[in-house]
């Protein structure tokens, strides 16, 4: 199976923007489906390739640059709104994922688009935080009693909150994985190592090793891979930002052992090496290898993820892509919930999809 055009842009160091019109159409289609068009544009800027792009496709990249710049300006302002809304709550506010990358000025944020802002607080401060956000205009649109229970009892976050005027969304977390998950993580463990954001009193981000592990477990525990390639590139850039720091790899592997996240870290480094010529330091390869699952699971996951991490675009699909993504979807639920919860949950989801409730 050939390498998708979009993946090749990052995978091949000597890549040049010398494509036919049909190839540009396919490249942009793959990038849009993967939420990577702005990131693709920044890559052309960073490598000095934008002047080589023909007049036809160049405006698509320039437009994506403007959209990303505007959205990142809006996210910075939204984060400040959140900080002001929560200044009366006596708890650290930890930014996660995209908002954390942006506010910490990490290279991962370049060209990253946002659909919401993720924050984390201690579990016992969820009610106070939700109440303060409600007072500042954020509400939950969730009206289904079962879904409310699903989030609040079994998930690592409450139902999404929407601002009634700005239509912005917050995902309010108390940890990074469901408490019922095979990879459950104690949120207090993460809070012990959070790092303050300079210039933003009360706001924090996860420690570098925890950012990497969060990104890895988020990607490889999820059941939907529409943004899988984007999330893998997030990991690529996080490693680029952090792995040069003294002691990073020792700390990362020790932390993966401590949090029980060895398997997500194994999958992350495996696919970064497969797709992007990523090279962990040789002295850590044996330990990384031992973190993987058994040989059967390793082979099956490599096959499924090899298909699922391709852009979700017709030009990248094979006859097996749908099957691989469905198996990963089922796997994600099996990881998230024990069987006694999973079976009734999936039965209910199937019923609701077939017979949706009328508003």
GROMACS .gro file of C-alpha atoms in nm:
model
  359
    1UNK     CA    1   0.000   0.000   0.000
    2UNK     CA    2   0.144   0.339  -0.101
    3UNK     CA    3   0.214   0.618   0.149
    4UNK     CA    4  -0.064   0.882   0.147
    5UNK     CA    5   0.040   1.215  -0.004
    6UNK     CA    6  -0.026   1.392   0.325
    7UNK     CA    7   0.188   1.156   0.531
    8UNK     CA    8   0.470   1.180   0.276
    9UNK     CA    9   0.493   1.556   0.330
   10UNK     CA   10   0.614   1.494   0.685
   11UNK     CA   11   0.782   1.160   0.626
   12UNK     CA   12   1.012   1.255   0.339
   13UNK     CA   13   1.274   1.516   0.438
   14UNK     CA   14   1.333   1.621   0.076
   15UNK     CA   15   0.965   1.657  -0.015
   16UNK     CA   16   0.896   1.940  -0.263
   17UNK     CA   17   0.557   2.086  -0.367
   18UNK     CA   18   0.578   1.950  -0.722
   19UNK     CA   19   0.235   1.792  -0.775
   20UNK     CA   20  -0.022   1.766  -1.050
   21UNK     CA   21  -0.357   1.940  -1.013
   22UNK     CA   22  -0.522   1.610  -0.915
   23UNK     CA   23  -0.253   1.543  -0.657
   24UNK     CA   24  -0.302   1.890  -0.503
   25UNK     CA   25  -0.676   1.819  -0.482
   26UNK     CA   26  -0.609   1.486  -0.311
   27UNK     CA   27  -0.352   1.640  -0.075
   28UNK     CA   28  -0.588   1.918   0.034
   29UNK     CA   29  -0.877   1.673   0.069
   30UNK     CA   30  -0.668   1.450   0.294
   31UNK     CA   31  -0.547   1.751   0.495
   32UNK     CA   32  -0.897   1.890   0.547
   33UNK     CA   33  -1.034   1.553   0.657
   34UNK     CA   34  -0.746   1.522   0.904
   35UNK     CA   35  -0.773   1.885   1.033
   36UNK     CA   36  -0.420   1.937   0.907
   37UNK     CA   37  -0.456   2.196   0.629
   38UNK     CA   38  -0.325   2.484   0.844
   39UNK     CA   39  -0.046   2.265   0.976
   40UNK     CA   40   0.044   2.175   0.620
   41UNK     CA   41   0.055   2.546   0.539
   42UNK     CA   42   0.288   2.617   0.832
   43UNK     CA   43   0.516   2.335   0.723
   44UNK     CA   44   0.550   2.506   0.383
   45UNK     CA   45   0.627   2.835   0.559
   46UNK     CA   46   0.880   2.681   0.799
   47UNK     CA   47   1.065   2.503   0.517
   48UNK     CA   48   1.052   2.802   0.283
   49UNK     CA   49   0.842   2.606   0.033
   50UNK     CA   50   0.544   2.840   0.002
   51UNK     CA   51   0.692   3.040  -0.293
   52UNK     CA   52   0.733   2.710  -0.483
   53UNK     CA   53   0.362   2.628  -0.456
   54UNK     CA   54   0.180   2.705  -0.786
   55UNK     CA   55  -0.062   2.999  -0.802
   56UNK     CA   56  -0.367   2.768  -0.802
   57UNK     CA   57  -0.317   2.582  -0.472
   58UNK     CA   58  -0.121   2.854  -0.286
   59UNK     CA   59  -0.431   3.057  -0.180
   60UNK     CA   60  -0.567   2.745  -0.006
   61UNK     CA   61  -0.257   2.738   0.214
   62UNK     CA   62  -0.255   3.114   0.270
   63UNK     CA   63  -0.621   3.104   0.370
   64UNK     CA   64  -0.552   2.822   0.615
   65UNK     CA   65  -0.274   3.030   0.772
   66UNK     CA   66  -0.509   3.323   0.827
   67UNK     CA   67  -0.781   3.098   0.971
   68UNK     CA   68  -0.539   2.934   1.215
   69UNK     CA   69  -0.397   3.269   1.327
   70UNK     CA   70  -0.744   3.408   1.391
   71UNK     CA   71  -0.859   3.100   1.577
   72UNK     CA   72  -0.550   3.090   1.796
   73UNK     CA   73  -0.604   3.456   1.887
   74UNK     CA   74  -0.963   3.366   1.983
   75UNK     CA   75  -0.849   3.068   2.191
   76UNK     CA   76  -0.602   3.283   2.386
   77UNK     CA   77  -0.884   3.523   2.463
   78UNK     CA   78  -1.119   3.238   2.557
   79UNK     CA   79  -0.859   3.093   2.793
   80UNK     CA   80  -0.835   3.430   2.964
   81UNK     CA   81  -1.216   3.434   2.997
   82UNK     CA   82  -1.199   3.092   3.164
   83UNK     CA   83  -0.924   3.210   3.399
   84UNK     CA   84  -1.128   3.512   3.504
   85UNK     CA   85  -1.443   3.302   3.546
   86UNK     CA   86  -1.259   3.062   3.780
   87UNK     CA   87  -1.051   3.306   3.982
   88UNK     CA   88  -1.283   3.258   4.280
   89UNK     CA   89  -1.235   2.879   4.278
   90UNK     CA   90  -0.950   2.774   4.504
   91UNK     CA   91  -0.789   2.520   4.273
   92UNK     CA   92  -0.526   2.503   4.000
   93UNK     CA   93  -0.674   2.513   3.650
   94UNK     CA   94  -0.476   2.281   3.421
   95UNK     CA   95  -0.502   2.329   3.045
   96UNK     CA   96  -0.490   2.010   2.840
   97UNK     CA   97  -0.409   1.921   2.479
   98UNK     CA   98  -0.440   2.198   2.218
   99UNK     CA   99  -0.497   2.489   2.455
  100UNK     CA  100  -0.198   2.377   2.664
  101UNK     CA  101   0.025   2.352   2.356
  102UNK     CA  102  -0.080   2.699   2.245
  103UNK     CA  103  -0.049   2.875   2.579
  104UNK     CA  104   0.285   2.706   2.652
  105UNK     CA  105   0.413   2.817   2.309
  106UNK     CA  106   0.498   2.464   2.197
  107UNK     CA  107   0.567   2.393   1.831
  108UNK     CA  108   0.276   2.146   1.841
  109UNK     CA  109   0.040   2.444   1.838
  110UNK     CA  110   0.153   2.574   1.498
  111UNK     CA  111  -0.144   2.544   1.266
  112UNK     CA  112  -0.348   2.343   1.515
  113UNK     CA  113  -0.723   2.407   1.495
  114UNK     CA  114  -0.956   2.391   1.795
  115UNK     CA  115  -1.307   2.265   1.852
  116UNK     CA  116  -1.305   2.310   2.231
  117UNK     CA  117  -1.084   2.386   2.530
  118UNK     CA  118  -0.997   2.107   2.773
  119UNK     CA  119  -0.926   2.183   3.136
  120UNK     CA  120  -0.854   1.962   3.437
  121UNK     CA  121  -0.923   2.024   3.805
  122UNK     CA  122  -0.919   1.794   4.110
  123UNK     CA  123  -1.218   1.562   4.125
  124UNK     CA  124  -1.345   1.719   4.446
  125UNK     CA  125  -1.347   2.064   4.279
  126UNK     CA  126  -1.555   1.967   3.977
  127UNK     CA  127  -1.880   2.094   4.133
  128UNK     CA  128  -1.730   2.431   4.233
  129UNK     CA  129  -1.568   2.473   3.892
  130UNK     CA  130  -1.884   2.382   3.705
  131UNK     CA  131  -2.084   2.622   3.920
  132UNK     CA  132  -1.840   2.908   3.853
  133UNK     CA  133  -1.847   2.839   3.480
  134UNK     CA  134  -2.227   2.829   3.489
  135UNK     CA  135  -2.224   3.173   3.655
  136UNK     CA  136  -2.006   3.302   3.371
  137UNK     CA  137  -2.235   3.174   3.095
  138UNK     CA  138  -2.136   2.811   3.024
  139UNK     CA  139  -2.419   2.557   3.027
  140UNK     CA  140  -2.457   2.189   2.951
  141UNK     CA  141  -2.677   2.091   2.658
  142UNK     CA  142  -2.704   1.734   2.782
  143UNK     CA  143  -3.065   1.651   2.864
  144UNK     CA  144  -3.058   1.273   2.859
  145UNK     CA  145  -3.048   1.122   3.209
  146UNK     CA  146  -2.852   0.816   3.096
  147UNK     CA  147  -2.588   1.027   2.922
  148UNK     CA  148  -2.556   1.246   3.232
  149UNK     CA  149  -2.492   0.937   3.442
  150UNK     CA  150  -2.253   0.797   3.179
  151UNK     CA  151  -2.034   1.106   3.198
  152UNK     CA  152  -2.050   1.174   3.569
  153UNK     CA  153  -2.007   0.817   3.699
  154UNK     CA  154  -1.796   0.643   3.438
  155UNK     CA  155  -1.606   0.905   3.242
  156UNK     CA  156  -1.310   1.129   3.320
  157UNK     CA  157  -1.505   1.443   3.232
  158UNK     CA  158  -1.850   1.590   3.273
  159UNK     CA  159  -2.076   1.662   2.972
  160UNK     CA  160  -1.938   1.941   2.747
  161UNK     CA  161  -2.019   2.298   2.850
  162UNK     CA  162  -2.121   2.557   2.590
  163UNK     CA  163  -2.103   2.933   2.634
  164UNK     CA  164  -2.447   3.073   2.568
  165UNK     CA  165  -2.321   3.379   2.375
  166UNK     CA  166  -1.988   3.283   2.219
  167UNK     CA  167  -2.084   2.918   2.145
  168UNK     CA  168  -1.740   2.808   2.266
  169UNK     CA  169  -1.705   2.469   2.436
  170UNK     CA  170  -1.519   2.348   2.745
  171UNK     CA  171  -1.448   1.986   2.835
  172UNK     CA  172  -1.406   1.979   3.214
  173UNK     CA  173  -1.190   1.683   3.326
  174UNK     CA  174  -1.087   1.539   3.661
  175UNK     CA  175  -0.835   1.300   3.505
  176UNK     CA  176  -0.724   1.194   3.155
  177UNK     CA  177  -0.882   0.848   3.121
  178UNK     CA  178  -1.214   0.700   3.235
  179UNK     CA  179  -1.201   0.565   3.594
  180UNK     CA  180  -1.349   0.240   3.457
  181UNK     CA  181  -1.074   0.213   3.195
  182UNK     CA  182  -0.800  -0.046   3.171
  183UNK     CA  183  -0.560   0.250   3.156
  184UNK     CA  184  -0.717   0.446   3.443
  185UNK     CA  185  -0.496   0.727   3.574
  186UNK     CA  186  -0.530   0.894   3.913
  187UNK     CA  187  -0.576   1.266   3.843
  188UNK     CA  188  -0.401   1.355   4.170
  189UNK     CA  189  -0.083   1.192   4.037
  190UNK     CA  190  -0.088   1.432   3.743
  191UNK     CA  191  -0.164   1.735   3.960
  192UNK     CA  192   0.148   1.675   4.172
  193UNK     CA  193   0.373   1.762   3.876
  194UNK     CA  194   0.181   2.039   3.698
  195UNK     CA  195   0.377   2.343   3.581
  196UNK     CA  196   0.261   2.707   3.604
  197UNK     CA  197   0.200   2.907   3.288
  198UNK     CA  198   0.416   3.219   3.293
  199UNK     CA  199   0.203   3.532   3.279
  200UNK     CA  200  -0.122   3.353   3.363
  201UNK     CA  201  -0.164   3.323   3.742
  202UNK     CA  202  -0.374   3.021   3.837
  203UNK     CA  203  -0.323   2.842   3.504
  204UNK     CA  204  -0.104   2.534   3.465
  205UNK     CA  205  -0.009   2.268   3.212
  206UNK     CA  206   0.088   1.905   3.264
  207UNK     CA  207   0.453   1.812   3.307
  208UNK     CA  208   0.622   1.736   2.971
  209UNK     CA  209   0.626   1.358   3.024
  210UNK     CA  210   0.259   1.366   3.126
  211UNK     CA  211   0.171   1.569   2.815
  212UNK     CA  212   0.330   1.299   2.598
  213UNK     CA  213   0.158   1.016   2.783
  214UNK     CA  214  -0.177   1.194   2.776
  215UNK     CA  215  -0.147   1.244   2.401
  216UNK     CA  216  -0.051   0.877   2.355
  217UNK     CA  217  -0.331   0.731   2.566
  218UNK     CA  218  -0.583   0.970   2.412
  219UNK     CA  219  -0.491   0.855   2.062
  220UNK     CA  220  -0.462   0.482   2.120
  221UNK     CA  221  -0.761   0.444   2.351
  222UNK     CA  222  -0.993   0.640   2.122
  223UNK     CA  223  -1.229   0.458   1.890
  224UNK     CA  224  -1.255   0.723   1.621
  225UNK     CA  225  -0.952   0.794   1.405
  226UNK     CA  226  -1.073   1.081   1.187
  227UNK     CA  227  -0.803   1.295   1.347
  228UNK     CA  228  -0.565   1.008   1.416
  229UNK     CA  229  -0.288   1.136   1.192
  230UNK     CA  230  -0.314   1.482   1.347
  231UNK     CA  231  -0.285   1.335   1.695
  232UNK     CA  232   0.016   1.130   1.590
  233UNK     CA  233   0.179   1.448   1.456
  234UNK     CA  234   0.106   1.610   1.793
  235UNK     CA  235   0.316   1.337   1.951
  236UNK     CA  236   0.585   1.385   1.687
  237UNK     CA  237   0.610   1.755   1.773
  238UNK     CA  238   0.591   1.699   2.151
  239UNK     CA  239   0.890   1.469   2.128
  240UNK     CA  240   1.069   1.731   1.916
  241UNK     CA  241   1.000   1.991   2.186
  242UNK     CA  242   1.093   1.778   2.487
  243UNK     CA  243   1.329   1.493   2.408
  244UNK     CA  244   1.637   1.713   2.407
  245UNK     CA  245   1.587   1.801   2.774
  246UNK     CA  246   1.826   1.624   3.014
  247UNK     CA  247   1.670   1.312   3.165
  248UNK     CA  248   1.354   1.329   2.953
  249UNK     CA  249   1.358   0.970   2.827
  250UNK     CA  250   1.435   0.818   3.166
  251UNK     CA  251   1.157   1.025   3.322
  252UNK     CA  252   0.913   0.933   3.042
  253UNK     CA  253   0.967   0.559   3.069
  254UNK     CA  254   0.956   0.567   3.448
  255UNK     CA  255   0.635   0.770   3.436
  256UNK     CA  256   0.478   0.527   3.187
  257UNK     CA  257   0.559   0.246   3.429
  258UNK     CA  258   0.421   0.443   3.723
  259UNK     CA  259   0.092   0.532   3.552
  260UNK     CA  260   0.048   0.197   3.375
  261UNK     CA  261   0.064   0.359   3.029
  262UNK     CA  262   0.339   0.144   2.878
  263UNK     CA  263   0.125   0.006   2.595
  264UNK     CA  264   0.003   0.345   2.462
  265UNK     CA  265   0.363   0.471   2.473
  266UNK     CA  266   0.480   0.162   2.285
  267UNK     CA  267   0.219   0.213   2.011
  268UNK     CA  268   0.302   0.583   1.986
  269UNK     CA  269   0.675   0.531   1.937
  270UNK     CA  270   0.616   0.232   1.706
  271UNK     CA  271   0.403   0.431   1.462
  272UNK     CA  272   0.617   0.744   1.484
  273UNK     CA  273   0.914   0.531   1.383
  274UNK     CA  274   0.716   0.359   1.108
  275UNK     CA  275   0.580   0.677   0.952
  276UNK     CA  276   0.813   0.963   1.037
  277UNK     CA  277   1.162   0.817   1.082
  278UNK     CA  278   1.140   0.897   1.451
  279UNK     CA  279   1.444   0.772   1.644
  280UNK     CA  280   1.434   0.724   2.021
  281UNK     CA  281   1.781   0.711   2.178
  282UNK     CA  282   1.926   0.359   2.116
  283UNK     CA  283   1.980   0.290   2.486
  284UNK     CA  284   1.603   0.307   2.548
  285UNK     CA  285   1.487   0.089   2.258
  286UNK     CA  286   1.501  -0.241   2.448
  287UNK     CA  287   1.295  -0.101   2.733
  288UNK     CA  288   1.042   0.047   2.490
  289UNK     CA  289   1.017  -0.289   2.314
  290UNK     CA  290   0.933  -0.463   2.641
  291UNK     CA  291   0.645  -0.221   2.700
  292UNK     CA  292   0.446  -0.359   2.406
  293UNK     CA  293   0.160  -0.609   2.429
  294UNK     CA  294   0.195  -0.980   2.349
  295UNK     CA  295   0.302  -1.076   1.992
  296UNK     CA  296  -0.052  -1.149   1.871
  297UNK     CA  297  -0.193  -0.818   1.997
  298UNK     CA  298   0.112  -0.636   1.869
  299UNK     CA  299   0.069  -0.773   1.517
  300UNK     CA  300  -0.306  -0.713   1.509
  301UNK     CA  301  -0.274  -0.358   1.641
  302UNK     CA  302   0.002  -0.278   1.393
  303UNK     CA  303  -0.227  -0.389   1.109
  304UNK     CA  304  -0.534  -0.202   1.236
  305UNK     CA  305  -0.348   0.118   1.321
  306UNK     CA  306  -0.156   0.105   0.996
  307UNK     CA  307  -0.492   0.147   0.821
  308UNK     CA  308  -0.666   0.373   1.072
  309UNK     CA  309  -0.384   0.628   1.092
  310UNK     CA  310  -0.414   0.703   0.720
  311UNK     CA  311  -0.618   1.018   0.639
  312UNK     CA  312  -0.992   0.949   0.641
  313UNK     CA  313  -1.024   1.019   0.269
  314UNK     CA  314  -1.134   0.796  -0.022
  315UNK     CA  315  -0.789   0.822  -0.183
  316UNK     CA  316  -0.637   0.651   0.125
  317UNK     CA  317  -0.889   0.374   0.187
  318UNK     CA  318  -0.844   0.007   0.113
  319UNK     CA  319  -1.099  -0.275   0.131
  320UNK     CA  320  -0.992  -0.336   0.491
  321UNK     CA  321  -0.998   0.020   0.624
  322UNK     CA  322  -1.358   0.007   0.742
  323UNK     CA  323  -1.306  -0.325   0.919
  324UNK     CA  324  -0.992  -0.200   1.093
  325UNK     CA  325  -1.165   0.115   1.215
  326UNK     CA  326  -1.467  -0.082   1.339
  327UNK     CA  327  -1.244  -0.323   1.532
  328UNK     CA  328  -1.061  -0.030   1.690
  329UNK     CA  329  -1.396   0.124   1.783
  330UNK     CA  330  -1.502  -0.194   1.960
  331UNK     CA  331  -1.160  -0.220   2.125
  332UNK     CA  332  -1.185   0.137   2.254
  333UNK     CA  333  -1.510   0.061   2.434
  334UNK     CA  334  -1.372  -0.264   2.574
  335UNK     CA  335  -1.080  -0.064   2.716
  336UNK     CA  336  -1.303   0.206   2.859
  337UNK     CA  337  -1.558  -0.004   3.045
  338UNK     CA  338  -1.586  -0.348   3.207
  339UNK     CA  339  -1.817  -0.595   3.034
  340UNK     CA  340  -2.101  -0.551   3.286
  341UNK     CA  341  -2.122  -0.183   3.182
  342UNK     CA  342  -2.012  -0.218   2.822
  343UNK     CA  343  -2.282  -0.457   2.698
  344UNK     CA  344  -2.584  -0.254   2.816
  345UNK     CA  345  -2.411   0.067   2.705
  346UNK     CA  346  -2.356  -0.055   2.348
  347UNK     CA  347  -2.706  -0.204   2.333
  348UNK     CA  348  -2.848   0.131   2.436
  349UNK     CA  349  -2.635   0.321   2.183
  350UNK     CA  350  -2.751   0.086   1.908
  351UNK     CA  351  -3.113   0.133   2.010
  352UNK     CA  352  -3.079   0.514   2.018
  353UNK     CA  353  -2.916   0.519   1.676
  354UNK     CA  354  -3.200   0.311   1.532
  355UNK     CA  355  -3.481   0.487   1.719
  356UNK     CA  356  -3.358   0.839   1.809
  357UNK     CA  357  -3.561   1.036   2.061
  358UNK     CA  358  -3.767   1.318   1.917
  359UNK     CA  359  -3.671   1.665   2.048
   0.00000   0.00000   0.00000
